[in-house]
Coordinates of C-alpha atoms and ligand atoms in Angstrom, one line a residue:
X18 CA -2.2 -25.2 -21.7
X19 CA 1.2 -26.5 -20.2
X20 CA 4.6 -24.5 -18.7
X21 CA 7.5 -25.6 -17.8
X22 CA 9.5 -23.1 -15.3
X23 CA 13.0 -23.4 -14.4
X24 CA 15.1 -22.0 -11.3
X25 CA 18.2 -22.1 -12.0
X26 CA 20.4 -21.8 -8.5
X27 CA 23.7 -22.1 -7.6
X28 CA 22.7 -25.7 -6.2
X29 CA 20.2 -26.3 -8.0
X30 CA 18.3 -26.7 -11.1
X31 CA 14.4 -26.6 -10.5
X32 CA 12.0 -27.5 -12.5
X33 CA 7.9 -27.3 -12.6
X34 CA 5.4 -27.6 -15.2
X35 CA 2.2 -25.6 -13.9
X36 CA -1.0 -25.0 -15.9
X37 CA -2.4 -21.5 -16.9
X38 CA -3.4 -21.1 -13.7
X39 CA -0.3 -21.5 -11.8
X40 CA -1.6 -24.9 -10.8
X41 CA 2.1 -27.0 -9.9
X42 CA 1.2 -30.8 -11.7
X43 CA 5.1 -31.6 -11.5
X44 CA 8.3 -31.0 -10.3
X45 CA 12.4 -32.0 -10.7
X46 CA 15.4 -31.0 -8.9
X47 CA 18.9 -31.8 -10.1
X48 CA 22.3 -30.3 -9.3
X49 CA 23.8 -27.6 -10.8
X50 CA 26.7 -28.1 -13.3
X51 CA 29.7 -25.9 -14.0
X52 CA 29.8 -24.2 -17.5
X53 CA 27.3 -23.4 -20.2
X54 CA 26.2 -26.3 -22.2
X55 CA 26.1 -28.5 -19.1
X56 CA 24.1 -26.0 -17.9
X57 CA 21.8 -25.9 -21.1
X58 CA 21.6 -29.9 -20.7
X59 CA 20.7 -29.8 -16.8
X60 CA 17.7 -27.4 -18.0
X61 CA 16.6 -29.3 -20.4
X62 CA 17.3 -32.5 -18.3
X63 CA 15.3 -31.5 -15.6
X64 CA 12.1 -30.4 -17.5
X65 CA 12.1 -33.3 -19.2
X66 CA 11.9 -35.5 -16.3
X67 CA 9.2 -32.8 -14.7
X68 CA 6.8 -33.1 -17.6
X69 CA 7.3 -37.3 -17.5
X70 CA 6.4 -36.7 -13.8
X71 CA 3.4 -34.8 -14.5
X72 CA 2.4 -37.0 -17.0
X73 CA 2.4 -34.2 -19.9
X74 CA 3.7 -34.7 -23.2
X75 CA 6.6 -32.1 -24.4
X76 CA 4.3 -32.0 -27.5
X77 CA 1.7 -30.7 -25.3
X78 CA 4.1 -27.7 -23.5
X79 CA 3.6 -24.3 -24.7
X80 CA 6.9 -22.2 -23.9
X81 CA 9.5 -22.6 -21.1
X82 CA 10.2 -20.0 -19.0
X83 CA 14.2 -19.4 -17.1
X84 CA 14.5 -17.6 -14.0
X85 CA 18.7 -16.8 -13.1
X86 CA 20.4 -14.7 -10.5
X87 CA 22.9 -12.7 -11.4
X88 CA 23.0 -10.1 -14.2
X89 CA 21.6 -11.1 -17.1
X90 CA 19.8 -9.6 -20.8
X91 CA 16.1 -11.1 -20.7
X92 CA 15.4 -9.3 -24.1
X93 CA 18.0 -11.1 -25.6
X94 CA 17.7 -14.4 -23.2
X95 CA 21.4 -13.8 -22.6
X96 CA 23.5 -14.7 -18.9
X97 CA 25.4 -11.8 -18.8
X98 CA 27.4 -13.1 -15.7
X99 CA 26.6 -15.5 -13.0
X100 CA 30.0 -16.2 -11.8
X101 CA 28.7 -19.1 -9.0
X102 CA 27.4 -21.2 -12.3
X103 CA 30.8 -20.2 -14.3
X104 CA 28.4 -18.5 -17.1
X105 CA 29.8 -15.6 -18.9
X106 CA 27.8 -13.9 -21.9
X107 CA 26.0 -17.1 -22.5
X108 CA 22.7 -16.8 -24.9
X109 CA 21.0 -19.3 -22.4
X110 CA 17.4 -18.8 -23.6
X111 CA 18.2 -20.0 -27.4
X112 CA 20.8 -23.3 -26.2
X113 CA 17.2 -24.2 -24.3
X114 CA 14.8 -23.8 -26.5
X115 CA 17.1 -25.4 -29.3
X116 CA 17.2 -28.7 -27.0
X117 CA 13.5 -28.4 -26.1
X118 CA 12.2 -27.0 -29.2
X119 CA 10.3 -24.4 -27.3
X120 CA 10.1 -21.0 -27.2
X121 CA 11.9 -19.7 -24.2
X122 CA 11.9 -16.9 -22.1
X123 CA 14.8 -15.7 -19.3
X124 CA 13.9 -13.7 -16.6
X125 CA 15.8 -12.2 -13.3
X126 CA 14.8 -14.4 -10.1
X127 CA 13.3 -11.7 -8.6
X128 CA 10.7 -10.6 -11.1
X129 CA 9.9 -14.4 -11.4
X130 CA 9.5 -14.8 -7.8
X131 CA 6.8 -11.8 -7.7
X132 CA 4.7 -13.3 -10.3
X133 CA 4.5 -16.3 -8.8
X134 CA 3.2 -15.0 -5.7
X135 CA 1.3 -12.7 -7.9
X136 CA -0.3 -15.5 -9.9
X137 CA -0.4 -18.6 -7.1
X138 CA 0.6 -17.5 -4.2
X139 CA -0.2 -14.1 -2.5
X140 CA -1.6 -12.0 -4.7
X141 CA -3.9 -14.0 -6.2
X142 CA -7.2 -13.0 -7.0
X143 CA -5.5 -9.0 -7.0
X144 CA -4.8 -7.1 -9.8
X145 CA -1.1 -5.4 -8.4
X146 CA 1.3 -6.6 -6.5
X147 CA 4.8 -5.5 -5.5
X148 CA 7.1 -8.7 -3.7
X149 CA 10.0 -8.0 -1.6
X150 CA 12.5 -10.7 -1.0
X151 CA 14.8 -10.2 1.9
X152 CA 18.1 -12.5 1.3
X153 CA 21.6 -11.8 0.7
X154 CA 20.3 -8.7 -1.1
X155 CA 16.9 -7.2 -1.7
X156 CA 15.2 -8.6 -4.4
X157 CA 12.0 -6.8 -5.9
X158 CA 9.2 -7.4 -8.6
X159 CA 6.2 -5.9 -9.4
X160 CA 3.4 -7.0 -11.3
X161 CA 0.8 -4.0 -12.0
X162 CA -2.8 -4.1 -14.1
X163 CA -1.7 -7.4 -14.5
X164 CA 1.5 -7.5 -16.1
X165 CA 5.2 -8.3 -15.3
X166 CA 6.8 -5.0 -14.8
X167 CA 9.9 -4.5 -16.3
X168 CA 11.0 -1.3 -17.6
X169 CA 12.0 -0.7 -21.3
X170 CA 15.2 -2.0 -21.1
X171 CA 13.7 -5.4 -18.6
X172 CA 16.0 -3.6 -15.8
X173 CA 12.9 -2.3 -13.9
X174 CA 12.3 -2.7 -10.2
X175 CA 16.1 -2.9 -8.9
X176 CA 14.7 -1.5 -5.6
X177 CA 16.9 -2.9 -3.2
X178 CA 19.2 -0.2 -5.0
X179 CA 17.4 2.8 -3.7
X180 CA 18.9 4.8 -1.1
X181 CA 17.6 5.1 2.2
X182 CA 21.0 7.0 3.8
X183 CA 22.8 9.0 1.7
X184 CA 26.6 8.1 1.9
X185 CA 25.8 5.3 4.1
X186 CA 27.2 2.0 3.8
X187 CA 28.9 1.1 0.3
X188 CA 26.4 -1.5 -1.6
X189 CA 27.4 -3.7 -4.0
X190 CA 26.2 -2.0 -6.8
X191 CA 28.9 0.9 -6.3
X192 CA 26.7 3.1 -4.6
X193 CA 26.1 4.3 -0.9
X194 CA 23.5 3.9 1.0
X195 CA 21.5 1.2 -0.9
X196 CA 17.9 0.0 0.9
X197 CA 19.6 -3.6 0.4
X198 CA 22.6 -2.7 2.4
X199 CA 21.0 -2.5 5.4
X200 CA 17.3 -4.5 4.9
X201 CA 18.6 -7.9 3.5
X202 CA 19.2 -10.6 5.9
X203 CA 23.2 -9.6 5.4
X204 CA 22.7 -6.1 6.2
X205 CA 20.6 -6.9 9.6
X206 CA 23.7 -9.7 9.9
X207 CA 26.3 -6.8 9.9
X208 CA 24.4 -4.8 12.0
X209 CA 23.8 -7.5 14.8
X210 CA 27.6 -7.8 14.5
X211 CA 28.2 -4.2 14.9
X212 CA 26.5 -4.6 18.3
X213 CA 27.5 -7.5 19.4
X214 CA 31.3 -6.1 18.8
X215 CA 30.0 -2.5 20.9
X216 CA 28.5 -4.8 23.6
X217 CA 30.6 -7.7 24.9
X218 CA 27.6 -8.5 27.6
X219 CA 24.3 -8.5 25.4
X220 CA 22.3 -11.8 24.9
X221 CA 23.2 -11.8 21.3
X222 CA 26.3 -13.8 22.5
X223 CA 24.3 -16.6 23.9
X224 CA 22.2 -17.1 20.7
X225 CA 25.5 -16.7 18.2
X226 CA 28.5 -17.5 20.4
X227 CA 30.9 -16.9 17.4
X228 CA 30.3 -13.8 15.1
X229 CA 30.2 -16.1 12.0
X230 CA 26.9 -17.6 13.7
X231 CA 24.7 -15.0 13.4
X232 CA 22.1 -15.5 11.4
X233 CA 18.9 -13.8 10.0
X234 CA 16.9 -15.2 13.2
X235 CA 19.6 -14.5 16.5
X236 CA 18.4 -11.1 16.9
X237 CA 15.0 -12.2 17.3
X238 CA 15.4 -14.5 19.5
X239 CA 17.6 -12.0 21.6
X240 CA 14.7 -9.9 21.7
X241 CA 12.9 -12.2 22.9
X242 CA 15.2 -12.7 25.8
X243 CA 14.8 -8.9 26.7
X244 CA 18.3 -7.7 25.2
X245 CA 18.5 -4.2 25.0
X246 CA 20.9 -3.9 22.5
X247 CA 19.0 -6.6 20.4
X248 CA 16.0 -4.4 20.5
X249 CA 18.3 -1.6 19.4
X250 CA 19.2 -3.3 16.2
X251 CA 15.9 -4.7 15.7
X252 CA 14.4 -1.5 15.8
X253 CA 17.0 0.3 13.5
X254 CA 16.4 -2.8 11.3
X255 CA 12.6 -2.4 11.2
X256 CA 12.6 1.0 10.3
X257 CA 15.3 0.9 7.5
X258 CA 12.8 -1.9 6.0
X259 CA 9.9 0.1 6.5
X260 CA 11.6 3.4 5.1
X261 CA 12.0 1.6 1.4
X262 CA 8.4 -0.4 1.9
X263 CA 7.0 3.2 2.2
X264 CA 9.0 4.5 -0.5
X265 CA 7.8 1.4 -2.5
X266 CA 4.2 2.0 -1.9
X267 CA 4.0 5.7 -2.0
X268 CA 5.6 5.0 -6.1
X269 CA 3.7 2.0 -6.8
X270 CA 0.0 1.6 -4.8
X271 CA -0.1 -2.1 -5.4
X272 CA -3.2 -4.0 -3.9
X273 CA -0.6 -6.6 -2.2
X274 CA 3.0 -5.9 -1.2
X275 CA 4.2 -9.5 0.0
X276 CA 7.6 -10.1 2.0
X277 CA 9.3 -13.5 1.4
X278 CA 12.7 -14.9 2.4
X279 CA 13.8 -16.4 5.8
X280 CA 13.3 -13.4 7.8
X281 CA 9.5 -13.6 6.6
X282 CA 9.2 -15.9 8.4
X283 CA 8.9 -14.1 11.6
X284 CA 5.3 -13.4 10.5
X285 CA 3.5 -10.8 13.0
X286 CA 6.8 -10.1 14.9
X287 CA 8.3 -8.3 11.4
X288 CA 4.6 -7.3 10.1
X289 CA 3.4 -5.7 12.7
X290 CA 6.0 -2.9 13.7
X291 CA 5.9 -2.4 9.9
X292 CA 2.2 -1.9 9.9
X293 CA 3.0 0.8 12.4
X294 CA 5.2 2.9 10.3
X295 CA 3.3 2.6 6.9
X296 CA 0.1 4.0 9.4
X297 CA 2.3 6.7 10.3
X298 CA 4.1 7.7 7.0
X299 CA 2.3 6.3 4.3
X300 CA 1.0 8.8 1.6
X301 CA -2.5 7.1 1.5
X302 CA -2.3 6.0 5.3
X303 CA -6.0 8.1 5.5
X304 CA -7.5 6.1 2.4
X305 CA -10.2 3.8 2.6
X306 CA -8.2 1.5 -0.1
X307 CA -4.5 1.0 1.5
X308 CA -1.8 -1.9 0.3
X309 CA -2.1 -5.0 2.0
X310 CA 0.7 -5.8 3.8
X311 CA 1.4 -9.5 4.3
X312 CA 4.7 -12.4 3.6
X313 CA 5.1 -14.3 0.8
X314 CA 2.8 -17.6 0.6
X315 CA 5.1 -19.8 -1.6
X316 CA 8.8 -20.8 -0.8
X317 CA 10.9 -22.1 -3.6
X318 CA 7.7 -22.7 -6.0
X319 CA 7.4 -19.1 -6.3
X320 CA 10.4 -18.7 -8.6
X321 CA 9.5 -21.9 -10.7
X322 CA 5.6 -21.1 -11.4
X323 CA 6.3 -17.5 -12.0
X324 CA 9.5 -18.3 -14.6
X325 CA 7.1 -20.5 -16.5
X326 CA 4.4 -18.0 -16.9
X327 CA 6.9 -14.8 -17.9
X328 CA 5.4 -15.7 -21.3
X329 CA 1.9 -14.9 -20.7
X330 CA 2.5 -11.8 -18.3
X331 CA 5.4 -9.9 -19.8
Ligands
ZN416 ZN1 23.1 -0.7 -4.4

């Protein structure tokens, strides 16, 4: 059995056809259009060419799978808006599966990046799994007993939009306070420039000598110059990630919670201070069965296998 997945990104439109297994036998990249039936075309475009590269006939494809950002309507495989890829109320799933003659699925990026790592990547072989993706937001997915979990309405999981400081900073989402707002890599961002604006003398200057340099990796690498006041962020950062990672676990008990994104990959140096909290404040932190803690193992295959199997696991 065949599946094609699709990413669709602001840049890019990604493509993979993957077994039943998650097994990746092809893949296609090709830019992003502007407006809804180029769109539709790129898609179809694009997994085209990545069954021609696998060598799989389209004959042979069981379903195709669509993984977007922004807000969309995955029970009615509508775009609601993704203003980046000028889409507005656009029933994306049908125009797809017209041109492919396939059944097709849509799916938030998020949800289709934890089932990837569910299915292929790090949670394989486990039965739960909850994935954390730490980018210009928070994005979350769970997979439990085995299946994609979505609440009734396929809105499930936004958990980058719990709060974690009540009347804190504003989040996009029109609340305060929002886990996102101050774990994604913007939020540490804001807060590195917070401190850097406090304190004219700490090493953050010499790793981003312009406020619009600082990255997801400068406080980090202040830290591991010996900056106080890096530390100081760093440690406020850690523990507003932790705070929701507890939350998350303490509501969910999945076998694996994974951490992706470019912060993740500060392996140890994020996990382990992490570790120390969940020993300290996890509900279960005296079990003999606790969640395994570890980042994500697939980069930008995780949203492309997962997308293509949303049929099987939802
Ligand atoms: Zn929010």
């Amino acid at each position: 059995m065949y599946y094609i997945g699709i990413d669709l990104g602001g840049t890019n439109v990604h493509a993979g056809l993957v077994d039943e297994k998650g097994k990746l036998l092809g893949q296609a990249e090709i830019p992003t259009p502007k407006g809804a039936e180029e769109v539709a075309d790129a898609i179809t475009q694009a997994a085209r060419l990545t069954a021609a590269q696998a060598g799989v006939a389209m004959g042979d494809v069981q379903s195709a799978g669509l993984a977007s950002a922004g807000s969309i309507d995955p029970e009615n495989g509508m775009v609601l808006h993704a203003w980046n890829l000028g889409l507005d109320h656009v029933p994306l799933a049908r125009m797809v599966s017209e041109r492919l003659e396939l059944p097709t699925l849509l799916e938030n990026d998020a949800n289709a990046a934890a089932l990837g790592e569910f299915v292929a990547g790090a949670g394989r072989g486990y039965r739960s799994l909850a994935a954390v993706t730490l980018g210009t937001g928070v994005g979350c997915g769970a997979v439990l007993d085995s299946k994609l979990f979505t609440g009734f309405n396929y809105a499930g999981m936004e958990a980058g939009h719990m709060v974690i400081h009540r009347g804190g900073r504003p989040c996009t989402c029109g609340r305060r306070g929002c886990w996102e707002a101050y774990a994604s890599a913007t939020g540490l961002i804001r807060s590195v420039r917070e401190a850097m604006e406090r304190d004219p003398d700490s090493a953050l200057w010499r790793f981003a000598p312009t406020l619009e340099l600082v990255n997801g990796k400068t406080v980090f690498d202040a830290v591991e110059a010996g900056d106080k006041t890096a530390e100081g962020v760093l440690e406020g950062y850690l523990g507003d990630l932790a705070c929701g990672i507890v939350n998350l676990i303490n509501i969910l008990q999945p076998e694996v919670l994974c951490i992706g994104g470019g912060i993740s990959r500060q392996g140890e140096k994020l996990l382990r201070p992490l570790r120390e909290v969940l020993d300290r404040e996890e509900f279960t932190r005296d079990s003999p069965r606790r969640t395994r803690l570890c980042v994500a193992k697939l980069r930008g295959e995780a949203g492309i296998i997962g997308a293509a199997l949303v049929p099987v696991y939802r």
